[in-house]
Structures are given as structure tokens and as C-alpha cells.
CSV table of C-alpha atoms and ligand atoms in Angstrom, one decimal:
chain,number,residue,atom,x,y,z
A,1,MET,CA,19.2,-12.2,-65.8
A,2,ASN,CA,21.1,-13.5,-68.7
A,3,ALA,CA,22.3,-16.8,-67.5
A,4,GLU,CA,22.0,-18.1,-71.1
A,5,ALA,CA,25.3,-16.6,-72.0
A,6,ASN,CA,27.3,-19.7,-71.8
A,7,GLY,CA,30.6,-18.1,-72.6
A,8,PRO,CA,33.6,-20.4,-72.9
A,9,PHE,CA,32.8,-22.3,-69.8
A,10,VAL,CA,33.6,-26.0,-69.5
A,11,ASP,CA,30.8,-27.2,-67.2
A,12,ARG,CA,27.6,-26.4,-69.1
A,13,ARG,CA,25.5,-28.6,-67.0
A,14,ALA,CA,21.8,-27.6,-67.0
A,15,THR,CA,21.7,-27.4,-63.2
A,16,ARG,CA,23.7,-24.4,-62.0
A,17,ALA,CA,23.9,-21.8,-59.3
A,18,ILE,CA,23.8,-18.2,-60.6
A,19,VAL,CA,25.5,-15.8,-58.3
A,20,ASP,CA,24.8,-12.1,-58.8
A,21,LEU,CA,28.0,-10.3,-57.8
A,22,ASP,CA,26.4,-6.9,-58.3
A,23,MET,CA,23.7,-7.8,-55.7
A,24,TYR,CA,26.3,-9.1,-53.3
A,25,ALA,CA,28.3,-5.8,-53.7
A,26,THR,CA,25.1,-3.8,-53.1
A,27,ASN,CA,24.4,-5.9,-49.9
A,28,VAL,CA,28.0,-5.2,-48.7
A,29,ARG,CA,27.5,-1.4,-49.3
A,30,LEU,CA,24.1,-1.4,-47.6
A,31,ILE,CA,25.5,-3.3,-44.6
A,32,ARG,CA,28.5,-0.9,-44.5
A,33,SER,CA,26.1,2.0,-44.4
A,34,ARG,CA,24.8,0.7,-41.1
A,35,LEU,CA,28.3,0.9,-39.6
A,36,ALA,CA,30.1,4.0,-38.3
A,37,PRO,CA,33.0,4.9,-40.6
A,38,HIS,CA,35.6,3.8,-38.2
A,39,VAL,CA,34.1,0.2,-37.9
A,40,ASP,CA,35.7,-2.4,-40.1
A,41,LEU,CA,33.6,-5.0,-41.9
A,42,MET,CA,34.7,-8.6,-42.1
A,43,ALA,CA,32.9,-10.5,-44.8
A,44,ILE,CA,32.4,-14.1,-43.7
A,45,VAL,CA,33.2,-16.4,-46.6
A,46,LYS,CA,33.5,-19.8,-44.8
A,47,ALA,CA,32.0,-22.9,-46.4
A,48,ASN,CA,32.6,-21.7,-49.9
A,49,ALA,CA,31.0,-18.3,-49.1
A,50,TYR,CA,27.9,-20.1,-47.8
A,51,GLY,CA,27.8,-22.1,-51.0
A,52,HIS,CA,28.2,-19.1,-53.3
A,53,GLY,CA,31.9,-19.8,-54.2
A,54,ALA,CA,34.5,-18.1,-51.9
A,55,ARG,CA,36.9,-16.8,-54.4
A,56,LEU,CA,34.8,-14.4,-56.5
A,57,ILE,CA,32.7,-13.5,-53.4
A,58,ALA,CA,35.8,-12.6,-51.4
A,59,ARG,CA,37.2,-10.4,-54.2
A,60,THR,CA,33.8,-8.7,-54.6
A,61,ALA,CA,33.5,-8.1,-50.8
A,62,LEU,CA,36.8,-6.4,-50.6
A,63,ALA,CA,36.1,-4.2,-53.7
A,64,ALA,CA,32.7,-3.2,-52.2
A,65,GLY,CA,34.0,-2.1,-48.8
A,66,ALA,CA,34.9,-5.0,-46.6
A,67,SER,CA,38.4,-4.8,-45.0
A,68,ASP,CA,38.7,-8.4,-43.7
A,69,LEU,CA,37.6,-11.9,-44.5
A,70,GLY,CA,36.6,-14.7,-42.2
A,71,VAL,CA,36.9,-18.4,-42.9
A,72,ALA,CA,36.4,-21.6,-40.8
A,73,THR,CA,39.5,-23.6,-41.8
A,74,VAL,CA,43.1,-23.3,-42.8
A,75,GLY,CA,42.3,-24.8,-46.2
A,76,GLU,CA,39.6,-22.2,-46.9
A,77,GLY,CA,42.2,-19.5,-46.1
A,78,ILE,CA,44.8,-21.0,-48.4
A,79,GLN,CA,42.3,-21.2,-51.3
A,80,LEU,CA,41.8,-17.4,-51.0
A,81,ARG,CA,45.6,-16.7,-50.8
A,82,GLN,CA,46.2,-18.8,-53.9
A,83,PHE,CA,43.6,-16.8,-55.6
A,84,GLY,CA,45.7,-13.7,-54.9
A,85,ILE,CA,43.8,-12.2,-52.0
A,86,VAL,CA,46.1,-10.2,-49.7
A,87,ALA,CA,43.6,-8.8,-47.2
A,88,PRO,CA,43.6,-10.1,-43.6
A,89,ILE,CA,42.0,-13.5,-43.3
A,90,LEU,CA,40.9,-14.8,-39.9
A,91,ILE,CA,40.4,-18.5,-39.3
A,92,LEU,CA,37.3,-18.3,-37.0
A,93,GLY,CA,37.3,-21.9,-35.9
A,94,PRO,CA,39.7,-24.0,-33.8
A,95,ILE,CA,42.8,-25.3,-35.5
A,96,GLN,CA,44.9,-28.3,-34.7
A,97,ILE,CA,48.5,-27.6,-33.4
A,98,ALA,CA,49.8,-29.4,-36.5
A,99,GLU,CA,48.1,-26.7,-38.7
A,100,ALA,CA,49.8,-23.7,-37.1
A,101,GLU,CA,52.8,-23.5,-39.3
A,102,THR,CA,50.8,-23.9,-42.6
A,103,ALA,CA,48.4,-21.2,-41.4
A,104,LEU,CA,51.3,-18.8,-40.8
A,105,ARG,CA,53.0,-19.6,-44.1
A,106,PHE,CA,49.9,-18.4,-45.8
A,107,ASP,CA,49.7,-15.4,-43.5
A,108,LEU,CA,46.3,-16.4,-42.0
A,109,SER,CA,45.3,-14.9,-38.7
A,110,ILE,CA,44.6,-17.6,-36.1
A,111,THR,CA,42.0,-17.7,-33.4
A,112,VAL,CA,43.2,-18.9,-30.1
A,113,ALA,CA,41.2,-20.1,-27.1
A,114,ASP,CA,43.8,-22.2,-25.3
A,115,GLU,CA,47.4,-22.2,-24.4
A,116,SER,CA,48.5,-25.2,-26.3
A,117,VAL,CA,47.5,-23.6,-29.6
A,118,LEU,CA,49.0,-20.3,-28.6
A,119,ASP,CA,52.3,-22.1,-27.8
A,120,ALA,CA,52.1,-23.8,-31.2
A,121,VAL,CA,51.6,-20.5,-33.0
A,122,ALA,CA,54.4,-18.8,-31.1
A,123,HIS,CA,56.7,-21.7,-31.9
A,124,ALA,CA,55.7,-21.8,-35.6
A,125,ALA,CA,56.2,-18.0,-35.8
A,126,ARG,CA,59.8,-18.5,-34.5
A,127,ALA,CA,60.4,-21.5,-36.8
A,128,THR,CA,59.2,-19.8,-39.9
A,129,ARG,CA,61.3,-16.7,-39.0
A,130,ARG,CA,58.5,-14.3,-40.0
A,131,ALA,CA,59.3,-10.7,-40.5
A,132,ALA,CA,56.2,-9.7,-38.5
A,133,PRO,CA,54.8,-11.5,-35.5
A,134,ALA,CA,51.9,-13.9,-36.1
A,135,ALA,CA,48.5,-12.3,-35.9
A,136,VAL,CA,46.3,-13.9,-33.2
A,137,HIS,CA,42.7,-13.2,-32.2
A,138,LEU,CA,41.6,-14.4,-28.8
A,139,LYS,CA,38.2,-15.9,-28.7
A,140,VAL,CA,36.1,-15.4,-25.6
A,141,ASP,CA,33.2,-17.6,-24.5
A,142,SER,CA,30.8,-15.0,-23.1
A,143,GLY,CA,27.9,-17.5,-22.8
A,144,MET,CA,27.5,-19.5,-26.0
A,145,ARG,CA,29.5,-22.5,-24.6
A,146,ARG,CA,30.9,-23.6,-27.9
A,147,PHE,CA,34.3,-22.2,-28.8
A,148,GLY,CA,36.3,-19.8,-26.7
A,149,ALA,CA,38.2,-19.2,-23.4
A,150,ASN,CA,36.1,-18.4,-20.4
A,151,PRO,CA,36.8,-14.8,-19.2
A,152,GLU,CA,39.2,-15.8,-16.4
A,153,TYR,CA,41.3,-18.0,-18.8
A,154,ALA,CA,41.0,-15.3,-21.5
A,155,LEU,CA,42.6,-12.9,-19.2
A,156,ALA,CA,45.5,-15.2,-18.6
A,157,LEU,CA,45.9,-15.8,-22.4
A,158,ALA,CA,45.7,-12.1,-23.1
A,159,SER,CA,48.4,-11.3,-20.6
A,160,ARG,CA,50.6,-13.7,-22.4
A,161,LEU,CA,49.6,-12.4,-25.9
A,162,ALA,CA,50.5,-8.9,-24.7
A,163,VAL,CA,54.1,-9.8,-24.1
A,164,ASP,CA,55.1,-12.6,-26.5
A,165,PRO,CA,57.2,-11.0,-29.2
A,166,ASN,CA,56.4,-13.8,-31.6
A,167,VAL,CA,52.7,-13.0,-31.7
A,168,SER,CA,50.7,-9.8,-32.1
A,169,PHE,CA,47.4,-9.4,-30.2
A,170,ALA,CA,45.5,-8.6,-33.4
A,171,GLY,CA,42.0,-9.0,-31.9
A,172,ILE,CA,39.7,-10.2,-29.2
A,173,PHE,CA,36.2,-11.4,-30.0
A,174,THR,CA,33.1,-13.2,-28.8
A,175,HIS,CA,30.1,-14.7,-30.6
A,176,PHE,CA,26.5,-14.3,-29.8
A,177,ALA,CA,24.2,-17.3,-29.3
A,178,ALA,CA,20.9,-15.7,-29.9
A,179,ALA,CA,21.3,-12.3,-31.6
A,180,ASP,CA,18.7,-13.5,-34.2
A,181,GLU,CA,16.1,-13.3,-31.4
A,182,PRO,CA,16.1,-9.6,-30.8
A,183,MET,CA,14.1,-9.9,-27.6
A,184,ALA,CA,16.3,-12.4,-25.9
A,185,THR,CA,18.3,-11.3,-22.9
A,186,THR,CA,21.1,-13.6,-23.8
A,187,THR,CA,22.8,-11.0,-26.0
A,188,ARG,CA,22.7,-8.4,-23.3
A,189,ASP,CA,24.2,-10.9,-20.8
A,190,GLN,CA,26.9,-11.8,-23.2
A,191,VAL,CA,27.7,-8.2,-23.9
A,192,ALA,CA,28.0,-7.5,-20.2
A,193,CYS,CA,30.3,-10.5,-19.7
A,194,PHE,CA,32.5,-9.4,-22.7
A,195,ARG,CA,32.6,-5.8,-21.6
A,196,ALA,CA,33.7,-6.7,-18.0
A,197,LEU,CA,36.6,-8.6,-19.5
A,198,LEU,CA,37.6,-5.7,-21.8
A,199,THR,CA,37.5,-3.3,-18.8
A,200,ASN,CA,39.7,-5.7,-16.9
A,201,LEU,CA,42.2,-5.8,-19.7
A,202,ASN,CA,42.2,-2.1,-20.0
A,203,GLU,CA,43.0,-1.7,-16.3
A,204,ARG,CA,46.0,-3.9,-16.9
A,205,GLY,CA,47.1,-1.8,-19.8
A,206,ILE,CA,46.5,-4.7,-22.3
A,207,LYS,CA,45.3,-3.5,-25.7
A,208,PRO,CA,44.2,-5.8,-28.4
A,209,GLU,CA,44.3,-4.1,-31.8
A,210,ARG,CA,40.6,-4.7,-32.6
A,211,VAL,CA,37.6,-5.8,-30.6
A,212,HIS,CA,34.7,-7.6,-32.3
A,213,ALA,CA,31.5,-9.3,-31.5
A,214,ALA,CA,28.6,-8.7,-33.9
A,215,ASN,CA,27.4,-11.2,-36.5
A,216,SER,CA,24.8,-10.3,-39.1
A,217,ALA,CA,21.9,-10.4,-36.6
A,218,ALA,CA,23.7,-8.2,-34.0
A,219,LEU,CA,24.9,-5.9,-36.7
A,220,LEU,CA,21.3,-5.3,-37.8
A,221,THR,CA,19.6,-5.2,-34.4
A,222,ALA,CA,22.1,-4.3,-31.7
A,223,SER,CA,24.1,-1.2,-32.6
A,224,GLY,CA,26.0,-1.2,-29.3
A,225,THR,CA,27.8,-4.4,-30.4
A,226,HIS,CA,29.7,-3.1,-33.5
A,227,CYS,CA,33.0,-2.4,-31.6
A,228,ASP,CA,35.9,-2.0,-34.0
A,229,LEU,CA,34.8,-4.6,-36.5
A,230,ALA,CA,31.6,-6.4,-37.4
A,231,ARG,CA,31.5,-9.9,-38.9
A,232,ALA,CA,28.7,-10.4,-41.4
A,233,GLY,CA,27.9,-13.5,-43.3
A,234,ILE,CA,24.3,-14.4,-44.0
A,235,ALA,CA,23.1,-10.8,-44.5
A,236,LEU,CA,25.6,-10.2,-47.2
A,237,TYR,CA,24.1,-13.1,-49.2
A,238,GLY,CA,20.7,-11.3,-48.9
A,239,LEU,CA,19.2,-13.7,-46.5
A,240,ARG,CA,17.8,-12.8,-43.1
A,241,PRO,CA,19.5,-14.3,-40.0
A,242,SER,CA,16.0,-15.2,-38.9
A,243,PRO,CA,12.5,-14.1,-39.8
A,244,ARG,CA,12.6,-11.7,-36.9
A,245,VAL,CA,15.6,-9.8,-38.2
A,246,PRO,CA,14.8,-7.7,-41.2
A,247,LEU,CA,17.6,-6.7,-43.7
A,248,VAL,CA,18.3,-3.2,-44.8
A,249,SER,CA,15.8,-2.1,-47.5
A,250,GLY,CA,17.2,-2.9,-50.9
A,251,MET,CA,19.1,-6.0,-49.9
A,252,ARG,CA,18.2,-9.1,-51.9
A,253,PRO,CA,19.3,-12.7,-52.2
A,254,VAL,CA,22.4,-13.2,-54.3
A,255,LEU,CA,22.0,-16.8,-55.4
A,256,THR,CA,19.5,-18.5,-57.8
A,257,LEU,CA,19.6,-22.3,-58.4
A,258,THR,CA,18.3,-23.2,-61.8
A,259,SER,CA,18.0,-26.2,-64.1
A,260,ARG,CA,16.3,-27.2,-67.3
A,261,ILE,CA,13.6,-29.7,-68.1
A,262,ALA,CA,15.4,-32.8,-69.3
A,263,ARG,CA,12.4,-34.8,-70.3
A,264,ILE,CA,8.5,-34.5,-70.4
A,265,PHE,CA,6.4,-37.6,-70.1
A,266,ASP,CA,2.9,-38.9,-69.2
A,267,VAL,CA,2.1,-40.7,-66.0
A,268,PRO,CA,-1.1,-42.6,-66.4
A,269,SER,CA,-3.6,-42.6,-63.6
A,270,GLY,CA,-2.7,-45.2,-61.0
A,271,ASP,CA,1.1,-45.3,-61.8
A,272,ALA,CA,3.6,-44.7,-59.0
A,273,VAL,CA,6.6,-42.3,-59.5
A,274,GLY,CA,10.2,-42.8,-58.3
A,275,TYR,CA,11.9,-45.0,-55.6
A,276,GLY,CA,9.4,-46.6,-53.3
A,277,GLY,CA,6.4,-45.4,-55.4
A,278,THR,CA,5.6,-42.8,-52.7
A,279,TYR,CA,3.5,-40.8,-55.2
A,280,ARG,CA,0.6,-42.4,-57.2
A,281,ALA,CA,-1.1,-40.4,-59.9
A,282,ALA,CA,-4.8,-39.9,-59.1
A,283,SER,CA,-5.5,-39.1,-62.8
A,284,ASP,CA,-3.5,-39.0,-66.0
A,285,ILE,CA,-0.9,-36.3,-65.5
A,286,ARG,CA,2.2,-34.9,-67.3
A,287,ALA,CA,5.5,-34.9,-65.5
A,288,ALA,CA,8.9,-33.4,-66.1
A,289,LEU,CA,12.3,-34.8,-65.2
A,290,ILE,CA,14.7,-32.3,-63.6
A,291,PRO,CA,18.4,-33.2,-63.5
A,292,LEU,CA,19.2,-32.5,-59.9
A,293,GLY,CA,18.8,-34.4,-56.7
A,294,TYR,CA,20.0,-34.7,-53.1
A,295,ALA,CA,23.6,-35.1,-54.2
A,296,ASP,CA,23.3,-31.5,-55.6
A,297,GLY,CA,21.9,-30.3,-52.3
A,298,TYR,CA,18.2,-30.6,-53.2
A,299,ARG,CA,17.3,-32.3,-50.1
A,300,ARG,CA,15.4,-35.6,-50.0
A,301,GLY,CA,13.1,-34.1,-47.4
A,302,LEU,CA,11.6,-32.2,-50.3
A,303,SER,CA,10.1,-35.4,-51.7
A,304,ASN,CA,6.4,-34.9,-52.4
A,305,LYS,CA,6.8,-31.5,-50.7
A,306,GLY,CA,9.0,-29.1,-52.7
A,307,GLU,CA,8.0,-26.9,-55.6
A,308,MET,CA,9.8,-25.5,-58.6
A,309,ILE,CA,8.7,-22.7,-60.9
A,310,ALA,CA,8.9,-22.6,-64.7
A,311,HIS,CA,7.5,-19.7,-66.7
A,312,GLY,CA,5.4,-18.8,-63.7
A,313,TRP,CA,3.9,-22.3,-63.4
A,314,ARG,CA,4.2,-24.1,-60.1
A,315,LEU,CA,5.6,-27.6,-60.4
A,316,PRO,CA,5.2,-29.7,-57.3
A,317,VAL,CA,7.8,-32.4,-56.7
A,318,ILE,CA,6.2,-35.9,-57.0
A,319,GLY,CA,7.7,-39.0,-55.5
A,320,ARG,CA,11.1,-39.1,-53.9
A,321,VAL,CA,13.9,-36.8,-54.7
A,322,SER,CA,16.7,-39.2,-55.8
A,323,MET,CA,20.4,-38.7,-55.9
A,324,ASP,CA,20.7,-37.0,-59.3
A,325,GLN,CA,17.1,-36.6,-60.5
A,326,THR,CA,13.8,-35.3,-59.4
A,327,VAL,CA,10.3,-35.5,-61.0
A,328,VAL,CA,7.8,-32.7,-60.9
A,329,ALA,CA,4.2,-32.6,-62.1
A,330,ILE,CA,3.2,-30.2,-64.9
A,331,PRO,CA,-0.2,-28.4,-64.7
A,332,ALA,CA,-2.4,-29.5,-67.7
A,333,GLU,CA,-2.6,-25.9,-69.0
A,334,ALA,CA,1.2,-25.3,-68.9
A,335,ASP,CA,2.8,-25.4,-72.4
A,336,LEU,CA,6.3,-26.3,-71.2
A,337,GLU,CA,9.0,-27.9,-73.3
A,338,VAL,CA,12.2,-29.8,-72.9
A,339,GLY,CA,15.0,-27.3,-72.2
A,340,ASP,CA,12.8,-24.8,-70.5
A,341,ALA,CA,14.4,-23.1,-67.5
A,342,VAL,CA,13.2,-24.2,-64.0
A,343,CYS,CA,13.8,-22.2,-60.9
A,344,ILE,CA,14.7,-24.3,-57.9
A,345,VAL,CA,16.0,-21.6,-55.5
A,346,SER,CA,14.6,-18.2,-56.2
A,347,SER,CA,16.3,-14.9,-55.4
A,348,ASP,CA,13.1,-13.0,-55.7
A,349,PRO,CA,11.2,-13.0,-52.4
A,350,ALA,CA,8.4,-10.9,-54.0
A,351,ASN,CA,7.4,-13.5,-56.6
A,352,ASP,CA,6.5,-16.1,-53.9
A,353,GLY,CA,8.9,-18.5,-55.4
A,354,PRO,CA,10.9,-21.2,-53.6
A,355,THR,CA,13.4,-18.9,-51.9
A,356,ALA,CA,16.1,-20.4,-49.7
A,357,GLU,CA,14.1,-19.1,-46.7
A,358,ARG,CA,11.0,-20.9,-47.9
A,359,LEU,CA,12.8,-24.2,-48.5
A,360,ALA,CA,14.3,-23.9,-45.1
A,361,GLU,CA,10.8,-23.5,-43.6
A,362,LEU,CA,9.6,-26.6,-45.5
A,363,LEU,CA,12.6,-28.6,-44.2
A,364,ASP,CA,12.4,-27.2,-40.7
A,365,THR,CA,15.9,-25.7,-40.9
A,366,ILE,CA,17.5,-22.4,-41.6
A,367,SER,CA,18.5,-20.7,-44.9
A,368,TYR,CA,22.2,-21.1,-44.0
A,369,GLU,CA,21.8,-24.9,-44.4
A,370,ILE,CA,20.0,-24.6,-47.8
A,371,VAL,CA,22.7,-22.5,-49.5
A,372,THR,CA,25.7,-24.2,-47.9
A,373,GLY,CA,24.2,-27.5,-48.9
A,374,ILE,CA,24.3,-26.8,-52.7
A,375,SER,CA,27.1,-29.2,-53.5
A,376,THR,CA,30.3,-28.8,-55.4
A,377,ARG,CA,28.9,-30.7,-58.3
A,378,VAL,CA,26.8,-27.7,-59.2
A,379,PRO,CA,28.8,-25.2,-61.3
A,380,ARG,CA,28.6,-21.6,-60.1
A,381,TYR,CA,28.0,-18.9,-62.8
A,382,TYR,CA,28.7,-15.3,-61.9
A,383,LEU,CA,26.8,-12.3,-63.1
A,384,ARG,CA,28.0,-8.7,-63.5
A,385,GLY,CA,25.7,-6.2,-65.2
A,386,GLY,CA,23.3,-9.1,-65.9
A,387,ASN,CA,25.9,-11.0,-67.9
A,388,VAL,CA,27.8,-14.1,-67.0
A,389,VAL,CA,31.4,-13.0,-66.5
A,390,ALA,CA,32.9,-16.1,-64.8
A,391,SER,CA,32.2,-19.6,-63.8
A,392,GLU,CA,33.7,-21.8,-61.1
A,393,SER,CA,33.7,-25.5,-60.5
A,394,LEU,CA,34.0,-25.9,-56.8
A,395,ALA,CA,34.8,-29.6,-57.4
A,396,THR,CA,37.9,-29.0,-59.5
A,397,GLY,CA,38.7,-25.5,-58.3
A,398,VAL,CA,38.8,-24.2,-61.9
A,399,VAL,CA,37.7,-20.6,-62.3
A,400,GLU,CA,37.0,-19.4,-65.8
A,401,PHE,CA,36.4,-15.8,-66.9
A,402,SER,CA,34.5,-14.9,-70.1
B,501,LIG,C1,29.8,-17.7,-39.2
B,501,LIG,C2,30.2,-16.7,-38.2
B,501,LIG,C3,29.8,-15.4,-38.3
B,501,LIG,C4,28.8,-14.9,-39.4
B,501,LIG,O1,27.5,-15.2,-38.9
B,501,LIG,P1,26.2,-14.7,-39.8
B,501,LIG,O2,25.1,-15.1,-38.9
B,501,LIG,O3,26.2,-15.5,-41.0
B,501,LIG,O4,26.4,-13.3,-40.0
B,501,LIG,C5,30.3,-14.5,-37.4
B,501,LIG,N1,31.2,-14.9,-36.5
B,501,LIG,C6,31.6,-16.1,-36.3
B,501,LIG,C7,32.6,-16.5,-35.3
B,501,LIG,C8,31.1,-17.1,-37.2
B,501,LIG,O5,31.6,-18.4,-37.1
């Protein structure tokens, strides 16, 4: 990896996320290879593409074989449209009535689970005098009890979607609560519930354009759930939906979080390090200052717990992680210098480094939260063929190409 190539980029901060677009494209192709040719792939790029930066990830997804994109909010969809992306973009989450018109203006497909939003979309479609009806996907709650219409209500909404000339019934979908636990019966029950509704619709001659259900976990473990389209997020970033769901061989994490040693200093035996003095040196040690903290997404829970890697040396976090800075101990034998690269989140599961999955384990959470938690203050650098080809500041929205 040649993240040294700084190119013309403005934000040259030492702490940066390196996103390997080739690896992401490989993951898209390997996931596609699991799907039958007629099944479409929606790349989920919500939350800034799980912290990877939505714009370049979205573009790469489409070039590598995804047909659709999924986002959580209207704003996320607009950002992609303004970047020149024309593929179908579905807003997976609930929108407010007041957002309907904006969503249509940017040609975003809207998920509907109740009548008031459907009314608002139909009304906005008339008001904006669109050439084509507004694309609507109906979300069905088949057991997760989060977002979606229950089957009976879904039937009523579908009947209306089928006849309203202002809207097109672009899709019907559900979401699994426990597909990452392959042995759970929950998924089977949800599939049965969803299928019963589809049969009911079919008997009434109501035909949504596409049916979808699978997330990454279901895509990888439950081939009966692929329907017309599969929605993959976490797997495309090279992370397992859970330790029980293996990826396709050859898939690897896409993101690395790196920094550089800003300062090396001695901590005499008995001295305490950082806020609250929660670490006290038991002997004379050497320490290094790393310019990242919890405001960058390096969680405070990693205080006295996390570990970074530099030139193969393990550097344990000592004292509290503070907002912008973290201190690590340096082994006596390690000949490290100021400016040396430090790996904070590793993309190499083989080297036993601090992968997103490992950090999630330490923090009793999931890798999703680790990567989405890398804040907008951290510039994203994009690799192609091992070279940095672009950089993006998620804080300012500026994308630069080398
Ligand atoms: C986020 C999301 C997905 C993707 O889930 P992964 O586990 O990341 O694959 C799929 N469908 C919906 C509705 C989502 O909100």
C-alpha cells in the first residue's frame, strides 16, 4: 500500500483512513458471484458508506456490478446525485412528509410503510409534474418490529400502490432481524410471513416490480432469500455480518486507519499518563503520542485496552484516550521514530492486527459501529492499483483526484 503518495491533496493530516477501491470492487464481484444472474445487487452506502465515504464507494460499486444503491436519508441520496450518480437510489429509512418533494426532485426512490407518507409522495409527484411516476418501495414488517407495515396493512397499501397513477410500485421488501445467526428460526418465520403476503398479492393480480429481502448475512447463508434483488452492506466492506457468517473466500476488509507517531517521550517509573492518571508506569518506559482520539472515532472505551501496531511492534494504549490524542507504550527493543506509520485499524485479518472486528470485540460491539464511527474529521484517501488516486474530506465534502 502506497499511502505515502500525498498527491495534491489539501488535508494531509497524519491520521487518515485509507480505502482500497480495488478491494471493494473485488468484494462486489465476489458477492455478485453468489447471486444468480437475474438477481440485482443493491450496494448499501448509507452512513457515508459505513464510514468509507459514499461517493467513491458508490461509483465503484456500480462499475463493479451493483445495479442499485441504498441510503438511509434523503440527504445521503442527494449527495450521490450531486456527484453525478444516475443509478436507482432507494431511501431505506422512514422519511418525513415534508421531505417527499425534495426526494422526488432528486429522483430518489422512497420507502413507504404508512398511508400518510404514500399520500405525501403521490401529492408531491403531482406537484412536481414528473414525467414518470414516483418510484415507491413498500416495506413490510415480517417480524423485526422496527420499520414496516404489518402484512395486513401492507396489503392495503399495495392495493393502493397498484392503482395510483402518480406512483409506481417499484418494489416490496422486508428486513431480517437475525440472519447473522444462521441457526435461528427467526429468519425462516420471517420468510414464511413475507411469502404469504406475496402469494396474497399475486392472487389479487398485484405485481411489484422487484421483491427483496436479503441483507449481507442472508445473502451469504440463506440462498432462498435472494428474490429479485439482494441488499449488501457490511460484506462489501470486507467485514463479516457476525463471526458465524463467513465471507466468500478472497474477500478482505477495505479500510485501514493509520496515523503517525507525533512525539516520543520517556515516562519515568511512577508517573501517571493522561486525564485522570488511570495508567501509572511500573518502570521507566518510552511512550509515543498518536494524533487521534475519540473525536476521530477511536473510542474512549479503548483506554488502557486498545493496541496499535508500528513496524510489527504492538503498542498498547496507556491512560485514557482523549478527544484528539492517544498515548501508547513503546517496547524497549523497538527502534521507532517520530513520523513512523502506526496502524490503528488493520485490513489484514491474517496479521493479528487490530481489525475492526477485533476492536468491536474489545468494545463489546459490532464492526459496523467501528467503521461508521470514524468521524468526518479523518480524511479518506482512496487507493487504486496501490496508489492514492483521490481524497475526500467528509467534513467539507471536497473530493480531490490526483
Ligand atoms: C443497512 C441495511 C442493509 C444492509 O445490511 P448489512 O448487514 O450491512 O448487509 C440491508 N437492508 C436494510 C433495510 C438496511 O437498513
